[in-house]
């Protein structure tokens, strides 16, 4: 759906907006009228305060030595930057961070490349096959994550899983009783297949929806100029949909980087905590081991990393907003 | 590049790849246990049985979980829709000081990694003495789906040509009337799409309820499903039946609403 948001953002400014000029004459533009937007955003803003307060609370907790003992006795022990020093000074933290970045990159590349290819395929299918493929894409998109996770555990089950059976049948007999969650890479493989399977539909269907907004004259002109499929993509489709590609890529980066349920539910970060990504690490440290202050510090560091990852995108969007005003 | 046949053939293969896990869930849930654990896979549930579904529904407190999930989801999605509709109209149609900051904060809120902030929520809800109850969950879920709802609805509102609204106002409607009579009906697809995604988010939510509601009487279906997995272990028939029961409401909603939602994006407002 981000395609629509982007499109709206990219829409040319209305002619009435003379910068620095007199305010455009509008019916009902009184002093009371000027309060209207604030009244309209008030409930949303109030709810955001709730979120903001939690962030502040999270920040405060991250400077506390808050473990099970302090929690039960309701005592507050400030440790300054102690949690951050410990986290940033530990090889474990940096190991998990590096793992999260690689994991996110791998997933997002797969999602974007395959999702876009399928989206372009949708655009050139006949009505019937397009309907069929859309239906197939809707199913993973609609599957609740927890349900999808149990299904994938079943598909990759060591004894009766269909994946092992098919690999065995295909001649790879050593896979007959393979334990997918017994090894770091294979656990990540299952998690990746699950996440990519569930994320492609969003990209593909939105890309297809976005391509239908491209004026066909552009393609006609391009093919008159003798452009082939690839040339048409690079000279028409891609430039036209650039905002879409940017928005979707960054959304996927955010989603995959902070994905918790899939990673946690497949194997709880195992084996031997080898598949813990940052959110799961914060969870096991904070809630699991009841080092609440430390967990809060890790979550703050995660948020900072997300901000860095997406700062570029936010700047871009803000610039568009500015142009629009 | 690709001939006429290849796109179609690829589409069919892809359909199978994407649909198979969902099919396999239902198929397993319907198969008698010997078929599930047989050496050679039984591809179709030739002698379907509902015993696994009965087992799932009879499992401890299923209906309590259903009730809790429905309450939490419907209230949170409803609230966020109303609140977001107001805000998105302001943001898409009006110029005011702070508009940009509001959008920026919304975007940042959308990135908030809820899963790791559970610790702060736990502390706040514990201090308010409201652990194991639904209102904190509803409040949190409303905030959780709000940013997406606002940002998406903003696009839908902006996509409705301003002229429609203005001509209604020239015809003597007030701004509120113009909104209710002209814009609101055109937003129906957008409302459906956003409520659908809100419904999925809340129906799915797992870490927050895991931390806040330890008491089974106040838990929701995702916890029921994971607990079910632990209790029934290798009983894949029952587990897949439980997964199916959990997934079906979303799947149905999605199939009903998605076409309207996606179709509505592109059909264009002026046409009607």
Coordinates of C-alpha atoms in Angstrom, one line a residue:
Chain A
X1 CA 0.0 0.0 0.0
X2 CA 3.0 2.2 0.3
X3 CA 2.8 2.8 -3.4
X4 CA -0.2 4.9 -2.9
X5 CA 1.4 6.9 -0.1
X6 CA 4.4 7.6 -2.2
X7 CA 2.4 8.6 -5.2
X8 CA 0.4 11.0 -3.1
X9 CA 3.6 12.4 -1.7
X10 CA 5.0 12.8 -5.1
X11 CA 2.0 14.6 -6.5
X12 CA 2.7 18.0 -7.9
X13 CA 1.9 20.9 -5.6
X14 CA -1.5 22.5 -6.0
X15 CA -1.3 25.7 -7.9
X16 CA -2.7 27.8 -5.1
X17 CA 0.4 27.5 -2.9
X18 CA 2.4 30.6 -3.6
X19 CA 5.3 30.5 -1.2
X20 CA 5.5 33.6 0.8
X21 CA 2.5 35.1 -1.0
X22 CA -0.9 35.8 0.5
X23 CA -2.7 32.8 1.9
X24 CA -5.0 31.3 -0.7
X25 CA -8.5 32.5 -0.3
X26 CA -10.5 29.6 0.9
X27 CA -14.1 29.3 2.1
X28 CA -14.5 28.9 5.8
X29 CA -10.9 29.9 6.6
X30 CA -11.6 31.6 9.9
X31 CA -9.6 31.6 13.1
X32 CA -11.7 28.7 14.4
X33 CA -11.0 27.0 11.1
X34 CA -7.3 27.2 11.8
X35 CA -7.7 25.1 14.9
X36 CA -9.4 22.3 13.0
X37 CA -6.3 20.4 11.9
X38 CA -5.0 20.4 15.5
X39 CA -8.3 19.1 16.8
X40 CA -8.2 16.4 14.1
X41 CA -4.7 15.1 15.0
X42 CA -5.3 15.5 18.7
X43 CA -6.3 11.9 19.5
X44 CA -3.5 10.5 17.4
X45 CA -1.0 12.8 19.0
X46 CA -2.3 11.8 22.4
X47 CA -1.7 8.1 21.6
X48 CA 1.8 9.0 20.4
X49 CA 2.5 10.5 23.8
X50 CA 1.8 7.1 25.2
X51 CA 4.4 5.6 22.9
X52 CA 6.8 8.4 23.6
X53 CA 6.4 7.8 27.4
X54 CA 7.2 4.2 26.9
X55 CA 10.3 5.2 25.0
X56 CA 11.3 7.5 27.8
X57 CA 10.7 4.8 30.3
X58 CA 12.7 2.4 28.2
X59 CA 15.5 4.9 28.2
X60 CA 15.4 5.4 31.9
X61 CA 15.4 1.6 32.5
X62 CA 18.5 1.3 30.3
X63 CA 20.4 3.4 32.9
X64 CA 19.4 1.2 35.8
X65 CA 20.7 -1.9 37.3
X66 CA 17.4 -3.7 37.2
X67 CA 17.4 -7.4 37.8
X68 CA 15.0 -9.8 39.4
X69 CA 16.0 -8.8 42.9
X70 CA 15.5 -5.1 42.3
X71 CA 12.2 -5.7 40.5
X72 CA 10.7 -7.7 43.4
X73 CA 11.9 -5.2 46.0
X74 CA 10.9 -2.2 44.0
X75 CA 14.2 -0.5 44.3
X76 CA 15.8 1.8 41.7
X77 CA 19.6 1.4 41.3
X78 CA 21.1 3.9 38.8
X79 CA 24.2 2.7 37.1
X80 CA 24.8 5.5 34.7
X81 CA 26.0 4.2 31.3
X82 CA 27.0 0.9 32.9
X83 CA 24.6 -1.2 30.7
X84 CA 25.8 0.5 27.6
X85 CA 29.4 0.1 28.5
X86 CA 28.9 -3.6 29.1
X87 CA 26.9 -4.1 26.0
X88 CA 29.2 -2.2 23.6
X89 CA 32.2 -3.8 25.3
X90 CA 31.1 -7.3 24.7
X91 CA 32.0 -9.4 21.7
X92 CA 28.7 -11.1 22.0
X93 CA 26.8 -7.9 21.3
X94 CA 28.8 -7.1 18.2
X95 CA 28.5 -10.7 17.0
X96 CA 24.7 -10.5 17.3
X97 CA 24.7 -7.1 15.6
X98 CA 26.7 -8.3 12.7
X99 CA 24.5 -11.4 12.4
X100 CA 21.4 -9.2 12.3
X101 CA 22.8 -7.0 9.6
X102 CA 23.8 -9.9 7.4
X103 CA 20.5 -11.6 8.0
X104 CA 18.5 -8.5 7.2
X105 CA 20.5 -7.8 4.0
X106 CA 20.1 -11.4 2.8
X107 CA 16.4 -11.4 3.4
X108 CA 15.7 -7.9 1.9
X109 CA 17.7 -8.7 -1.2
X110 CA 15.8 -11.9 -1.8
X111 CA 12.5 -10.3 -1.0
X112 CA 13.0 -7.3 -3.3
X113 CA 14.5 -9.2 -6.3
X114 CA 12.0 -12.1 -6.2
X115 CA 9.1 -9.9 -5.3
X116 CA 9.8 -7.4 -8.1
X117 CA 10.3 -10.2 -10.7
X118 CA 6.9 -11.8 -9.7
X119 CA 5.3 -8.3 -9.7
X120 CA 6.5 -7.8 -13.3
X121 CA 5.4 -11.3 -14.2
X122 CA 1.9 -10.4 -12.8
X123 CA 1.8 -7.4 -15.1
X124 CA 2.3 -9.5 -18.3
X125 CA 0.0 -12.4 -17.4
X126 CA -3.4 -13.1 -18.8
X127 CA -6.4 -12.4 -16.6
X128 CA -6.9 -16.0 -15.5
X129 CA -3.3 -16.9 -14.7
X130 CA -2.9 -13.5 -13.0
X131 CA -5.9 -14.3 -10.8
X132 CA -4.5 -17.7 -10.0
X133 CA -1.0 -16.3 -9.0
X134 CA -2.6 -13.5 -7.0
X135 CA -4.6 -16.0 -5.1
X136 CA -1.5 -18.0 -4.4
X137 CA 0.3 -14.8 -3.2
X138 CA -2.6 -13.8 -1.0
X139 CA -2.4 -17.0 1.1
X140 CA 1.1 -16.5 2.6
X141 CA 0.4 -12.8 3.0
X142 CA -2.7 -13.6 5.0
X143 CA -1.2 -16.4 7.1
X144 CA -0.8 -15.3 10.7
X145 CA 2.9 -15.4 11.6
X146 CA 2.5 -17.8 14.5
X147 CA 0.4 -20.2 12.3
X148 CA 2.9 -19.9 9.5
X149 CA 5.7 -20.7 11.9
X150 CA 4.0 -23.9 13.1
X151 CA 3.4 -24.9 9.5
X152 CA 7.1 -24.4 8.6
X153 CA 8.1 -26.4 11.6
X154 CA 5.9 -29.2 10.2
X155 CA 7.2 -28.8 6.7
X156 CA 10.8 -29.1 8.0
X157 CA 10.0 -31.7 10.6
X158 CA 12.9 -34.1 11.1
X159 CA 11.0 -37.4 10.8
X160 CA 7.8 -36.7 8.9
X161 CA 8.5 -33.4 7.3
X162 CA 7.7 -33.2 3.6
X163 CA 10.9 -31.3 2.8
X164 CA 13.2 -34.1 4.0
X165 CA 11.0 -36.6 2.2
X166 CA 11.3 -34.8 -1.1
X167 CA 15.0 -34.2 -0.7
X168 CA 15.4 -37.9 0.0
X169 CA 13.3 -38.8 -3.1
X170 CA 15.3 -36.4 -5.2
X171 CA 18.4 -38.5 -4.4
X172 CA 19.8 -36.6 -1.5
X173 CA 19.4 -39.5 0.9
X174 CA 21.5 -38.0 3.7
X175 CA 18.6 -35.5 4.2
X176 CA 16.1 -38.2 5.0
X177 CA 16.3 -37.5 8.8
X178 CA 17.9 -34.1 8.7
X179 CA 17.4 -31.9 11.8
X180 CA 17.0 -28.5 10.4
X181 CA 17.0 -26.7 13.7
X182 CA 20.2 -28.4 14.9
X183 CA 22.6 -26.1 13.1
X184 CA 22.9 -22.4 12.8
X185 CA 22.9 -22.0 9.1
X186 CA 20.1 -24.4 8.4
X187 CA 17.9 -22.8 11.1
X188 CA 18.6 -19.4 9.5
X189 CA 17.7 -21.1 6.2
X190 CA 14.3 -22.1 7.4
X191 CA 13.6 -18.7 9.0
X192 CA 14.7 -17.0 5.7
X193 CA 12.4 -19.2 3.6
X194 CA 9.6 -18.4 6.0
X195 CA 10.1 -14.7 6.0
X196 CA 10.8 -14.4 2.2
X197 CA 7.7 -16.6 1.5
X198 CA 5.5 -14.3 3.6
X199 CA 7.1 -11.0 2.4
X200 CA 7.2 -11.5 -1.4
X201 CA 3.4 -11.0 -1.9
X202 CA 3.5 -7.5 -0.4
X203 CA 6.2 -6.4 -2.8
X204 CA 4.9 -8.3 -5.8
X205 CA 1.2 -7.3 -5.5
X206 CA 2.1 -3.7 -4.8
X207 CA 4.5 -3.5 -7.6
X208 CA 1.9 -4.9 -10.0
X209 CA -0.6 -2.3 -8.7
X210 CA 1.9 0.4 -9.1
X211 CA 2.8 -0.6 -12.7
X212 CA -0.9 -0.2 -13.7
X213 CA -0.5 3.5 -12.9
X214 CA 2.2 3.9 -15.5
X215 CA 0.7 5.6 -18.6
X216 CA 0.8 3.1 -21.5
X217 CA 1.9 5.8 -23.8
X218 CA 5.3 5.7 -22.2
X219 CA 5.7 2.0 -23.2
X220 CA 4.3 2.7 -26.6
X221 CA 6.9 5.4 -27.1
X222 CA 9.6 3.2 -25.8
X223 CA 8.8 0.3 -28.1
X224 CA 8.5 2.7 -31.0
X225 CA 12.1 3.6 -30.1
X226 CA 12.9 -0.1 -30.3
X227 CA 13.3 -0.7 -26.6
X228 CA 13.3 -4.4 -25.5
X229 CA 11.9 -5.8 -22.3
X230 CA 15.0 -4.9 -20.3
X231 CA 15.3 -1.5 -21.8
X232 CA 11.7 -0.8 -21.1
X233 CA 12.2 -1.7 -17.5
X234 CA 15.2 0.5 -17.1
X235 CA 13.9 3.5 -19.0
X236 CA 10.2 3.5 -18.1
X237 CA 9.2 1.1 -15.3
X238 CA 12.1 1.7 -12.9
X239 CA 12.3 5.5 -13.1
X240 CA 8.5 5.8 -12.7
X241 CA 8.4 3.5 -9.7
X242 CA 11.6 4.7 -8.0
X243 CA 9.7 6.1 -5.0
X244 CA 8.0 2.7 -4.7
X245 CA 11.2 0.8 -4.8
X246 CA 12.8 3.0 -2.2
X247 CA 9.8 3.0 0.1
X248 CA 9.4 -0.8 -0.1
X249 CA 13.1 -1.6 0.4
X250 CA 13.2 0.5 3.5
X251 CA 10.0 -0.8 4.9
X252 CA 11.4 -4.4 4.4
X253 CA 14.7 -3.4 6.0
X254 CA 12.8 -2.2 9.1
X255 CA 10.5 -5.2 9.2
X256 CA 13.2 -7.8 8.8
X257 CA 15.6 -6.1 11.2
X258 CA 13.1 -6.0 13.9
X259 CA 11.4 -9.3 13.2
X260 CA 11.0 -11.2 16.4
X261 CA 8.2 -13.8 16.2
X262 CA 9.6 -15.8 13.2
X263 CA 13.1 -15.9 14.6
X264 CA 12.0 -16.7 18.1
X265 CA 9.2 -19.1 17.4
X266 CA 11.2 -21.4 15.0
X267 CA 13.8 -22.3 17.6
X268 CA 13.9 -19.6 20.3
X269 CA 17.2 -18.3 18.9
X270 CA 18.8 -21.7 19.1
X271 CA 20.8 -23.9 18.7
X272 CA 23.1 -22.5 21.4
X273 CA 21.7 -18.9 20.9
X274 CA 23.4 -19.0 17.5
X275 CA 20.3 -17.6 15.6
X276 CA 19.6 -14.7 18.0
X277 CA 19.1 -11.5 16.1
X278 CA 19.1 -8.2 18.0
X279 CA 15.4 -8.1 19.0
X280 CA 15.6 -11.8 20.2
X281 CA 18.9 -11.0 22.0
X282 CA 17.3 -8.1 23.8
X283 CA 14.4 -10.3 24.7
X284 CA 16.4 -13.3 26.1
X285 CA 18.8 -10.9 28.0
X286 CA 16.0 -8.7 29.3
X287 CA 13.0 -10.9 29.9
X288 CA 14.5 -14.4 29.8
X289 CA 17.5 -13.8 32.0
X290 CA 15.6 -11.0 33.9
X291 CA 18.3 -8.4 33.3
X292 CA 15.7 -5.8 32.5
X293 CA 18.0 -2.8 32.5
X294 CA 20.4 -4.5 30.1
X295 CA 17.5 -5.6 27.9
X296 CA 16.3 -2.0 27.8
X297 CA 19.8 -0.8 26.9
X298 CA 20.0 -3.3 24.0
X299 CA 16.6 -2.2 22.7
X300 CA 17.7 1.4 22.7
X301 CA 20.8 0.5 20.7
X302 CA 18.6 -1.4 18.3
X303 CA 16.4 1.6 17.9
X304 CA 19.5 3.8 17.2
X305 CA 20.6 1.3 14.6
X306 CA 17.2 1.3 12.9
X307 CA 17.3 5.1 12.9
X308 CA 20.7 5.1 11.2
X309 CA 19.6 2.5 8.7
X310 CA 16.6 4.5 7.8
X311 CA 17.8 8.1 8.2
X312 CA 18.5 8.4 4.5
X313 CA 15.0 7.4 3.7
X314 CA 13.4 9.7 6.2
X315 CA 15.4 12.6 4.8
X316 CA 14.2 11.8 1.4
X317 CA 10.6 11.7 2.4
X318 CA 10.9 14.9 4.4
X319 CA 12.4 16.6 1.3
X320 CA 9.4 15.5 -0.7
X321 CA 7.1 16.8 2.0
X322 CA 8.9 20.1 1.7
X323 CA 8.5 20.3 -2.0
X324 CA 4.9 19.6 -1.6
X325 CA 4.3 22.5 0.8
Chain B
X1 CA 12.0 -12.4 -23.9
X2 CA 9.6 -15.0 -22.5
X3 CA 7.3 -16.5 -25.0
X4 CA 3.5 -16.6 -24.6
X5 CA 3.4 -19.9 -22.7
X6 CA 6.3 -19.4 -20.2
X7 CA 4.7 -16.6 -18.1
X8 CA 1.6 -18.7 -17.7
X9 CA 3.6 -21.8 -16.8
X10 CA 5.8 -19.9 -14.4
X11 CA 2.7 -18.5 -12.8
X12 CA 1.3 -21.9 -12.2
X13 CA 4.5 -23.2 -10.7
X14 CA 4.7 -20.1 -8.4
X15 CA 1.1 -20.6 -7.4
X16 CA 2.0 -24.1 -6.2
X17 CA 5.1 -22.9 -4.3
X18 CA 3.2 -20.1 -2.5
X19 CA 0.0 -22.0 -1.8
X20 CA 1.5 -25.3 -0.8
X21 CA 2.4 -24.6 2.9
X22 CA -1.2 -23.4 3.4
X23 CA -2.6 -26.4 1.6
X24 CA -0.4 -28.7 3.5
X25 CA -1.6 -27.2 6.8
X26 CA -5.3 -27.9 5.9
X27 CA -4.5 -31.3 4.3
X28 CA -2.6 -32.5 7.4
X29 CA -5.3 -31.2 9.7
X30 CA -7.9 -33.3 7.8
X31 CA -5.8 -36.5 7.5
X32 CA -6.1 -39.4 10.0
X33 CA -2.9 -39.8 12.0
X34 CA -1.6 -42.9 10.2
X35 CA -1.7 -41.0 7.0
X36 CA 0.3 -38.1 8.6
X37 CA 3.1 -40.3 9.8
X38 CA 3.2 -42.7 6.9
X39 CA 6.5 -43.4 5.1
X40 CA 5.2 -42.1 1.7
X41 CA 3.3 -38.8 2.0
X42 CA -0.4 -38.9 1.4
X43 CA -0.9 -35.9 -0.8
X44 CA -4.7 -35.6 -0.5
X45 CA -6.8 -36.2 2.6
X46 CA -8.6 -39.2 1.0
X47 CA -10.4 -40.2 4.1
X48 CA -10.9 -36.8 5.9
X49 CA -11.6 -36.7 9.6
X50 CA -12.4 -33.9 11.9
X51 CA -10.9 -35.5 15.0
X52 CA -8.0 -33.2 15.1
X53 CA -10.2 -30.1 15.0
X54 CA -12.4 -31.6 17.8
X55 CA -9.2 -32.1 19.8
X56 CA -8.1 -28.5 19.2
X57 CA -11.5 -27.0 20.1
X58 CA -11.8 -29.1 23.2
X59 CA -8.3 -28.1 24.3
X60 CA -8.2 -26.0 27.5
X61 CA -10.0 -22.7 27.2
X62 CA -10.1 -22.4 23.4
X63 CA -13.3 -20.3 23.5
X64 CA -11.8 -17.9 26.1
X65 CA -8.9 -17.3 23.9
X66 CA -11.2 -16.7 20.9
X67 CA -13.2 -14.2 22.9
X68 CA -10.1 -12.4 24.1
X69 CA -8.6 -12.3 20.6
X70 CA -11.8 -11.0 19.0
X71 CA -12.3 -8.3 21.7
X72 CA -8.8 -7.0 21.6
X73 CA -8.6 -7.0 17.8
X74 CA -12.0 -5.4 17.0
X75 CA -11.7 -2.7 19.7
X76 CA -8.1 -1.8 18.8
X77 CA -8.7 -1.8 15.0
X78 CA -11.9 0.2 15.4
X79 CA -10.3 2.8 17.6
X80 CA -7.3 3.2 15.5
X81 CA -9.4 3.6 12.3
X82 CA -11.5 6.4 13.8
X83 CA -8.5 8.2 15.2
X84 CA -6.4 7.7 12.0
X85 CA -9.2 8.9 9.7
X86 CA -9.3 12.3 11.5
X87 CA -5.6 12.7 11.5
X88 CA -5.1 11.6 7.9
X89 CA -7.7 14.0 6.7
X90 CA -5.9 16.9 8.5
X91 CA -2.5 15.8 7.2
X92 CA -3.6 15.2 3.6
X93 CA -5.9 18.2 3.2
X94 CA -4.7 21.0 5.5
X95 CA -1.6 23.0 5.9
X96 CA -0.7 23.7 9.5
X97 CA 2.3 24.3 11.6
X98 CA 3.7 21.0 12.9
X99 CA 2.3 19.0 10.1
X100 CA 5.6 17.8 8.9
X101 CA 6.8 16.9 12.4
X102 CA 3.6 15.0 13.0
X103 CA 4.2 12.9 9.9
X104 CA 7.8 12.4 10.9
X105 CA 6.9 11.2 14.3
X106 CA 4.3 8.9 12.8
X107 CA 7.0 7.4 10.6
X108 CA 9.3 7.0 13.5
X109 CA 6.5 5.4 15.5
X110 CA 6.0 2.9 12.7
X111 CA 9.6 1.8 13.1
X112 CA 9.3 1.4 16.9
X113 CA 10.6 -2.1 17.6
X114 CA 7.7 -3.1 19.9
X115 CA 9.1 -6.5 20.4
X116 CA 12.1 -5.2 22.3
X117 CA 10.2 -2.5 24.2
X118 CA 8.2 -5.1 26.0
X119 CA 10.3 -4.5 29.1
X120 CA 9.2 -0.9 29.4
X121 CA 5.6 -1.9 28.8
X122 CA 5.8 -4.6 31.4
X123 CA 7.1 -2.1 34.0
X124 CA 4.4 0.5 33.2
X125 CA 1.5 -2.0 33.2
X126 CA 2.9 -3.7 36.3
X127 CA 3.1 -0.3 38.1
X128 CA -0.5 0.4 37.1
X129 CA -1.4 -3.0 38.5
X130 CA -3.0 -4.0 35.3
X131 CA -1.1 -7.2 34.3
X132 CA -3.4 -10.0 33.1
X133 CA -6.1 -7.7 31.8
X134 CA -7.2 -6.7 28.3
X135 CA -7.3 -2.8 28.4
X136 CA -3.5 -2.4 28.4
X137 CA -3.3 -4.7 25.4
X138 CA -6.0 -2.8 23.6
X139 CA -4.3 0.5 24.2
X140 CA -0.9 -0.8 23.1
X141 CA -2.4 -2.5 20.0
X142 CA -4.2 0.7 19.0
X143 CA -0.9 2.6 19.1
X144 CA 0.8 -0.2 17.3
X145 CA -1.5 -0.1 14.2
X146 CA -2.1 3.7 14.3
X147 CA 1.0 4.9 12.4
X148 CA 0.5 2.6 9.5
X149 CA -3.2 3.4 9.4
X150 CA -2.6 7.2 9.4
X151 CA 0.2 7.1 6.8
X152 CA -1.8 4.8 4.5
X153 CA -5.1 6.6 4.8
X154 CA -3.3 9.8 4.1
X155 CA -2.5 8.5 0.7
X156 CA -6.1 7.5 0.1
X157 CA -7.4 10.8 1.2
X158 CA -4.9 12.7 -1.0
X159 CA -5.8 10.5 -3.9
X160 CA -9.4 11.8 -3.8
X161 CA -9.4 14.9 -6.1
X162 CA -9.7 18.1 -4.2
X163 CA -12.2 19.3 -6.8
X164 CA -14.8 16.8 -5.7
X165 CA -14.8 18.3 -2.2
X166 CA -14.6 21.8 -3.4
X167 CA -17.5 21.5 -5.8
X168 CA -19.6 19.9 -3.0
X169 CA -18.8 23.0 -0.9
X170 CA -19.7 25.3 -3.8
X171 CA -23.0 23.4 -3.9
X172 CA -23.6 24.5 -0.3
X173 CA -22.2 21.6 1.7
X174 CA -20.2 22.4 4.8
X175 CA -16.7 21.0 5.0
X176 CA -17.9 18.2 7.3
X177 CA -20.8 17.4 5.0
X178 CA -18.5 17.4 2.0
X179 CA -16.3 14.9 3.9
X180 CA -19.1 12.6 5.0
X181 CA -21.0 12.6 1.7
X182 CA -18.3 12.8 -0.9
X183 CA -15.0 11.7 0.5
X184 CA -15.9 9.1 3.0
X185 CA -17.6 6.7 0.6
X186 CA -14.6 7.0 -1.7
X187 CA -12.3 6.0 1.2
X188 CA -14.1 2.7 1.7
X189 CA -11.4 0.7 -0.1
X190 CA -8.7 2.4 1.9
X191 CA -10.5 1.8 5.2
X192 CA -10.9 -1.9 4.3
X193 CA -7.3 -2.2 3.4
X194 CA -6.0 -0.6 6.5
X195 CA -8.4 -2.3 8.8
X196 CA -7.4 -5.6 7.2
X197 CA -3.7 -5.0 8.0
X198 CA -4.6 -3.8 11.4
X199 CA -6.6 -6.9 12.0
X200 CA -3.7 -9.1 10.9
X201 CA -1.2 -7.2 13.1
X202 CA -3.3 -7.4 16.3
X203 CA -4.6 -10.9 15.7
X204 CA -1.0 -12.1 15.3
X205 CA 0.6 -10.1 18.1
X206 CA 2.6 -12.5 20.3
X207 CA 5.5 -11.0 22.3
X208 CA 3.5 -8.3 24.1
X209 CA 0.7 -10.6 25.3
X210 CA 3.3 -13.2 26.2
X211 CA 4.9 -10.8 28.7
X212 CA 1.9 -8.9 30.0
X213 CA -0.7 -11.7 30.4
X214 CA 0.7 -14.7 32.1
X215 CA -2.8 -15.7 33.3
X216 CA -4.4 -18.0 30.7
X217 CA -7.8 -16.4 31.2
X218 CA -6.5 -13.1 29.7
X219 CA -4.4 -14.6 26.9
X220 CA -5.0 -14.5 23.1
X221 CA -4.9 -17.1 20.4
X222 CA -1.2 -16.8 19.4
X223 CA -0.3 -17.9 22.9
X224 CA -2.9 -20.7 22.7
X225 CA -1.3 -21.9 19.5
X226 CA 2.2 -21.9 20.8
X227 CA 1.1 -23.5 24.1
X228 CA -0.8 -26.1 22.1
X229 CA 2.4 -26.9 20.2
X230 CA 4.2 -27.5 23.5
X231 CA 1.4 -29.6 25.0
X232 CA 0.7 -31.8 21.9
X233 CA 4.3 -32.0 20.8
X234 CA 4.5 -34.4 17.8
X235 CA 0.7 -34.5 17.3
X236 CA 1.0 -32.7 14.0
X237 CA -2.6 -33.4 13.1
X238 CA -3.9 -31.5 16.1
X239 CA -1.3 -28.8 15.7
X240 CA -2.2 -28.2 12.1
X241 CA -5.9 -28.2 13.0
X242 CA -5.1 -25.6 15.7
X243 CA -3.1 -23.5 13.2
X244 CA -5.9 -23.7 10.7
X245 CA -8.5 -22.6 13.2
X246 CA -6.2 -19.6 14.0
X247 CA -5.5 -18.7 10.4
X248 CA -9.0 -19.2 8.9
X249 CA -10.6 -15.9 10.0
X250 CA -7.7 -13.9 8.5
X251 CA -7.7 -15.9 5.3
X252 CA -11.4 -15.4 4.8
X253 CA -11.2 -11.7 5.6
X254 CA -8.3 -11.3 3.3
X255 CA -9.9 -13.0 0.3
X256 CA -13.1 -11.0 0.8
X257 CA -11.5 -7.6 1.3
X258 CA -8.2 -7.7 -0.6
X259 CA -9.7 -7.4 -4.1
X260 CA -11.7 -4.4 -3.1
X261 CA -8.7 -3.0 -1.3
X262 CA -6.3 -3.4 -4.2
X263 CA -8.9 -2.7 -6.9
X264 CA -9.8 0.5 -5.1
X265 CA -6.3 1.8 -5.3
X266 CA -6.3 2.1 -9.0
X267 CA -9.9 2.4 -10.1
X268 CA -9.8 6.1 -9.7
X269 CA -12.3 8.3 -7.9
X270 CA -13.6 10.5 -10.7
X271 CA -14.8 7.5 -12.7
X272 CA -17.7 6.8 -10.4

